[in-house]
XYZ file of C-alpha atoms in Angstrom:
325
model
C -23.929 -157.958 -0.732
C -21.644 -154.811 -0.478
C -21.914 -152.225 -3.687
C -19.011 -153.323 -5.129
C -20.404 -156.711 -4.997
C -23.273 -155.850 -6.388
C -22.277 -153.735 -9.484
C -20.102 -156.327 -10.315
C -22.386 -159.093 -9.959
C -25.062 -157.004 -12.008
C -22.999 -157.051 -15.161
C -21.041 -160.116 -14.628
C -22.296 -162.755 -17.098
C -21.066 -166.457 -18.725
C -17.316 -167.641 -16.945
C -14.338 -165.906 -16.743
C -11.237 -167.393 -18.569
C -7.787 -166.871 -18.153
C -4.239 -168.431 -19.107
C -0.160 -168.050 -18.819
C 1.064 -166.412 -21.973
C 4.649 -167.218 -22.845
C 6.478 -164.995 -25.619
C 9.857 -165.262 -27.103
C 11.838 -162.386 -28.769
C 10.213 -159.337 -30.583
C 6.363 -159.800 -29.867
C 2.685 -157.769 -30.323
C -0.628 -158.694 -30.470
C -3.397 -156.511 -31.541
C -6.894 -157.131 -29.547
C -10.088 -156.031 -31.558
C -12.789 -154.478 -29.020
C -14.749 -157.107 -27.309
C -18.196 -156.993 -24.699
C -15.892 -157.960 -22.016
C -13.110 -156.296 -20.253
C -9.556 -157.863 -19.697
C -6.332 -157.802 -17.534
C -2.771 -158.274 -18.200
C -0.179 -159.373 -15.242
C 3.308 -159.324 -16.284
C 4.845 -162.414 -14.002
C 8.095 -161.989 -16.129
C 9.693 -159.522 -18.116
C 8.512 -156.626 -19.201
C 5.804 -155.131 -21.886
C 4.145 -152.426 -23.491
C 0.188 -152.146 -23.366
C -1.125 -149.318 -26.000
C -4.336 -148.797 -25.566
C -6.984 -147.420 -27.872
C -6.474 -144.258 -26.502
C -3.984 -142.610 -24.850
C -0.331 -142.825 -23.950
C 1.797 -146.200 -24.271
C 1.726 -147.941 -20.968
C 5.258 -149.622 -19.611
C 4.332 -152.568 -17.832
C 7.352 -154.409 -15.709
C 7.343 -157.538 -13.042
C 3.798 -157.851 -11.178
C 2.337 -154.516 -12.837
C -1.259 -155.097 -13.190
C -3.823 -153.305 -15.962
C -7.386 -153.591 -16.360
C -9.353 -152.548 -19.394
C -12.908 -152.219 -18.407
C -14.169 -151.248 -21.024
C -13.106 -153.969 -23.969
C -11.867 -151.535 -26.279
C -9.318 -152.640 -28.978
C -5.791 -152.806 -27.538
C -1.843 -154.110 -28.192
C 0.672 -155.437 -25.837
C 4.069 -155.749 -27.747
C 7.684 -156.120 -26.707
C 8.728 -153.122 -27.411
C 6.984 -149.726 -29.687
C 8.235 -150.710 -32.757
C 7.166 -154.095 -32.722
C 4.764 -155.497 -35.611
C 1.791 -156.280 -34.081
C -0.244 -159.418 -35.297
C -4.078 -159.316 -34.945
C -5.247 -162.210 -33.272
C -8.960 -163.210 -34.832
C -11.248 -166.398 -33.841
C -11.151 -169.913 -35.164
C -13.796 -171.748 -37.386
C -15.917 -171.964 -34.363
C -16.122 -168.763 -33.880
C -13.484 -168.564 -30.657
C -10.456 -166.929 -29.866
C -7.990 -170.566 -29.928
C -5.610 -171.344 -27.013
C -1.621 -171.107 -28.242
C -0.031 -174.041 -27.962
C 1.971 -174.893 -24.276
C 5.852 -174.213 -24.796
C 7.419 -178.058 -25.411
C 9.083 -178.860 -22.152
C 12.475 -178.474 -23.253
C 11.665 -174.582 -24.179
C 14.087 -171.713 -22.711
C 12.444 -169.821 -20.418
C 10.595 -166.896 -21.896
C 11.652 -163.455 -22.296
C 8.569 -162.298 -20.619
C 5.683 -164.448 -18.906
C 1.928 -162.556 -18.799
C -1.292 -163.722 -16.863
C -4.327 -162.493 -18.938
C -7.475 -163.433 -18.156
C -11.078 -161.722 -19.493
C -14.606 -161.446 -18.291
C -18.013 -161.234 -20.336
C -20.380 -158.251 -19.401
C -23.931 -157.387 -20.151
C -23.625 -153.661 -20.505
C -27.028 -153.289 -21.211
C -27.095 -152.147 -17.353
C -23.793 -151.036 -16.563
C -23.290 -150.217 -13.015
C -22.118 -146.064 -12.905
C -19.205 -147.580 -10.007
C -18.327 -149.173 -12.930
C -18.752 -147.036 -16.354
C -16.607 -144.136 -14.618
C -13.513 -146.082 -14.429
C -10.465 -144.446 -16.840
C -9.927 -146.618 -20.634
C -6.604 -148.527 -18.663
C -6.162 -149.051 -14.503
C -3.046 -149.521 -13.612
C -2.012 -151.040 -10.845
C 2.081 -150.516 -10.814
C 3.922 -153.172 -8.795
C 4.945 -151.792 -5.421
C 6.556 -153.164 -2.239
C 4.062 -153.673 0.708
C 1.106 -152.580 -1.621
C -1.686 -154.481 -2.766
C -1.007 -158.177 -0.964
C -4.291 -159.344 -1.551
C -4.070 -158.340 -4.720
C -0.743 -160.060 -5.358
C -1.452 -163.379 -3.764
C -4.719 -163.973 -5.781
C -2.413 -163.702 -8.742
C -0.094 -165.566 -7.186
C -2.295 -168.456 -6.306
C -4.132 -168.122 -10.136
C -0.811 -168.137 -11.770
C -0.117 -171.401 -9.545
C -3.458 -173.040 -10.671
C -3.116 -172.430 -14.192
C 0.608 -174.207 -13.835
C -0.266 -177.188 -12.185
C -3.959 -178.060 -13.286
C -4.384 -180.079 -10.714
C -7.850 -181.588 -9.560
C -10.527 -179.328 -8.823
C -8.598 -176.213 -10.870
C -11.631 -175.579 -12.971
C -13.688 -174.764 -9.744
C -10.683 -172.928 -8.345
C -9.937 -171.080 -11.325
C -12.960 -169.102 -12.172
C -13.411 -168.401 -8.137
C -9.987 -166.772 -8.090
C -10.844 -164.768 -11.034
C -13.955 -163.429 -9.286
C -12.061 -162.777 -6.444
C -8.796 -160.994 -8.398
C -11.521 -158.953 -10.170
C -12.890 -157.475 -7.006
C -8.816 -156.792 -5.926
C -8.584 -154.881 -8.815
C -11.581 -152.443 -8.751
C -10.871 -152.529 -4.806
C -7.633 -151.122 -4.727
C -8.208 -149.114 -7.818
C -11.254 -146.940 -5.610
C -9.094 -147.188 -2.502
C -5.767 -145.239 -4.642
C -8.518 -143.172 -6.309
C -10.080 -142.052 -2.663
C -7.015 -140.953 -1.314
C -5.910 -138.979 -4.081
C -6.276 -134.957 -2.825
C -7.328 -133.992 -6.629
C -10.275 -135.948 -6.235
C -13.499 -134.483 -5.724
C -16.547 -136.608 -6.356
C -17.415 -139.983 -8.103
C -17.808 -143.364 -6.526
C -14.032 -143.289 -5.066
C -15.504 -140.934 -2.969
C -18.828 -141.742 -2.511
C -17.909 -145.253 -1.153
C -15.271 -143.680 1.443
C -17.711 -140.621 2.694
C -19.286 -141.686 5.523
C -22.991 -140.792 5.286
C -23.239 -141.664 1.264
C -21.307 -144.980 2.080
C -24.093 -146.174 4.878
C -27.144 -144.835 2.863
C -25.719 -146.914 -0.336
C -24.469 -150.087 2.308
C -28.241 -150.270 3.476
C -30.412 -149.859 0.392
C -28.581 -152.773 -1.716
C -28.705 -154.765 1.604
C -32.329 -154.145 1.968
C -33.608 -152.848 -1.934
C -37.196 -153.684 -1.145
C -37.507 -151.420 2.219
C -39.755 -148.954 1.683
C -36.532 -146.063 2.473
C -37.076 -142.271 2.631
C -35.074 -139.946 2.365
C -34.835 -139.175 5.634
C -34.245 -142.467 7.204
C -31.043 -142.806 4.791
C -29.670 -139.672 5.991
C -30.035 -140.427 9.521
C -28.441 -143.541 8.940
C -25.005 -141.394 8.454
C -26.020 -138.568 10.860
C -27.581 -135.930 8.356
C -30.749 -133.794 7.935
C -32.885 -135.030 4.913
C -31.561 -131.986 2.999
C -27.685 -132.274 3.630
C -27.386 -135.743 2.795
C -29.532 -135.419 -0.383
C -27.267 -132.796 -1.655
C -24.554 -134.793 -1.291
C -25.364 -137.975 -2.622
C -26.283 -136.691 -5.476
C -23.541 -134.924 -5.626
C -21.745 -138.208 -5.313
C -23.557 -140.348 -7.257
C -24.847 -138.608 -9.813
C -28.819 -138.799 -9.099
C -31.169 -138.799 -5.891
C -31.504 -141.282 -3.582
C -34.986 -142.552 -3.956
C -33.765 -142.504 -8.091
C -30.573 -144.890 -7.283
C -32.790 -146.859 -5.513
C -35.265 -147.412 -8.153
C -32.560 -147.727 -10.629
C -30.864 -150.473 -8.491
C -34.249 -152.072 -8.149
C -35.111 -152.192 -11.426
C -31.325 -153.662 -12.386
C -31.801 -156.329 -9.792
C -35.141 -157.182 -11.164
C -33.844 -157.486 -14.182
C -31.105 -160.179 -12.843
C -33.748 -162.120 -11.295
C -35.918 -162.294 -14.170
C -32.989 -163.877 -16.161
C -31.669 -165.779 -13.344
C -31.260 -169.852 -13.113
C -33.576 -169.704 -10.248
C -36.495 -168.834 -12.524
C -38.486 -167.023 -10.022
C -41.792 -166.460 -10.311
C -42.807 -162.524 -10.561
C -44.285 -162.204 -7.661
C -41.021 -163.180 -5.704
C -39.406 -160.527 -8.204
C -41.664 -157.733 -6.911
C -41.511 -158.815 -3.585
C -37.790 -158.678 -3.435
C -37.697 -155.296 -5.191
C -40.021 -153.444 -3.054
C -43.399 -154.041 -5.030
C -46.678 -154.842 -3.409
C -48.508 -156.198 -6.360
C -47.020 -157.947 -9.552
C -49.024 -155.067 -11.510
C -47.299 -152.074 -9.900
C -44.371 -153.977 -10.698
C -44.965 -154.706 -14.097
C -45.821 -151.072 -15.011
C -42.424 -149.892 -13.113
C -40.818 -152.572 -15.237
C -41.951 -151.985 -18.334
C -41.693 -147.838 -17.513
C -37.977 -148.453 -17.879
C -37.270 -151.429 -20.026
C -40.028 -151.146 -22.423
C -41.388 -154.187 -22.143
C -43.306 -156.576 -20.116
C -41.238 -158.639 -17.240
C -42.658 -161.459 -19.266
C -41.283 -160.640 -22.509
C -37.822 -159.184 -21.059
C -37.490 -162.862 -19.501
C -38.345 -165.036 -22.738
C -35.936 -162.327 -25.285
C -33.137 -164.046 -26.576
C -29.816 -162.314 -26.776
C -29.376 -161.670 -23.217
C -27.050 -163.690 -20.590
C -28.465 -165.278 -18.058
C -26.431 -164.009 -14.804
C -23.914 -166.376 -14.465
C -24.720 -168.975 -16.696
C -22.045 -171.172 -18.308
C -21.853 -169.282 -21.942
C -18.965 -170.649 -22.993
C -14.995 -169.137 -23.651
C -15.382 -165.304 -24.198
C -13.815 -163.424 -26.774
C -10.445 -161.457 -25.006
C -7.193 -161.206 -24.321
C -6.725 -164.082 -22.413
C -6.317 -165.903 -25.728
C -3.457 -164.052 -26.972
């Protein structure tokens, strides 16, 4: 996989859910903060997000925001709207609003919202240094991959028709990835921009070091070899990755290894440790273990059996977020 890929598979955990949201007249809705992070879509109308911090965000047709971080949040009508806190059911869910009856006016304004659950507990930095709200303002000729993966979710959601379950939560993955993508992609070519991961994953040399060691994270790299890959000396390109992404490369790469082999180790393929350390660049399941434990305190054994953790990408049922609103 690429690194955004990666990150986002890292964190990703349980299904993603998502749903039209129809509202009539003065509106708000109060979100409490959640494990997950959320988007809003306005197909229709217009609306105010107001974040947990910061300024009130105007939101008109096809403007996009994504709140990474599942802090508490609003989206009302207007600024003086009451807003009405939406809690979970008996069952400890956030309940679906009922569809409009058929013969229903058309709404004043028409939102796709959709969440995702996320284990934090190894948050990728690509991800952790994005802003409290990203938004992505409608714009002519901007964004069209963007806009027809809403276009074709909003569709699904509509017509339910055979298969949409399937369809669904693969367009979700996919509008995720839009969103972080052309977030970076405005970030990088912004001239007050000096570092992060909006410019590590547009520079060149950092770019190609990062490409090959989540492509390969069990090669034995140096230092040397990854800065060669973007046509540095060993010196130069250490400088600046770190500069970049915030620690050396031969730390990154441990990090990422020991993140991955934490994903295996709770992954439905159940694989055995040996094929953890093997596809994490150990030679031996102890030197493993002892790199394993070094940074998550316990044995690989005892991280896989603790309860409390999501399996990557197992089915956990609806999460808690503002698609339910």
């Amino acid at each position: 996989m690429d690194v955004l890929s990666d990150a986002v598979t890292a964190m990703r955990t349980g299904r993603p859910h998502s749903g039209l949201r129809y509202k009539y007249g003065p509106w708000g809705t109060r979100f409490q903060a959640t494990d997950g992070a959320g988007f809003h879509v306005v197909l229709r109308g217009s609306a105010w997000l107001l974040p947990a911090q910061g300024e009130p965000v105007a939101l008109g047709p096809g403007d996009v925001v994504f709140l990474a971080h599942g802090r508490g949040h609003a989206l009302a009508s207007g600024l003086e709207a009451p807003l009405e806190d939406f809690g979970l059911d008996a069952e400890g869910r956030w309940p679906d609003p009922p569809p409009p009856p058929p013969d229903a006016p058309e709404p004043d304004t028409l939102m796709l919202c959709g969440a995702y659950l996320l284990d934090r507990s190894r948050a990728h930095p690509l991800l952790t240094e994005l802003p409290e709200v990203v938004h992505l303002p409608a714009r002519v000729g901007v964004h069209g991959s963007l806009r027809a993966a809403v276009e074709l979710l909003g569709q699904e959601l509509t017509e339910c028709r055979p298969g949409s379950d399937t369809v669904v939560a693969s367009l979700l993955d996919t509008l995720l990835l839009y969103i972080l993508r052309a977030w970076w992609e405005r970030e990088a070519h912004d001239t007050a921009h000096r570092g992060g991961w909006a410019a590590a994953l547009t520079d060149p040399a950092v770019s190609a070091a990062l490409h090959a060691l989540h492509a390969d994270p069990g090669r034995p790299w140096t230092v040397e070899e990854l800065g060669a890959r973007g046509g540095l000396s060993r010196a130069a390109f250490a400088r600046r990755f770190t500069t970049l992404v915030g620690r050396p490369p031969l730390a990154y790469l441990t990090w990422w290894r020991m993140t991955t082999a934490g994903r295996l180790l709770r992954g439905e393929e159940g694989l055995p440790l040996r094929q953890v350390a093997r596809r994490t660049g150990y030679t031996s399941e102890f030197a493993f273990a002892k790199a394993f434990k070094r940074e998550y305190g316990v044995a690989p054994g005892q991280y896989r059996k603790q309860p409390g953790r999501h399996r990557s990408r197992a089915p956990q049922g609806r999460l808690a977020g503002p698609a339910d609103a």
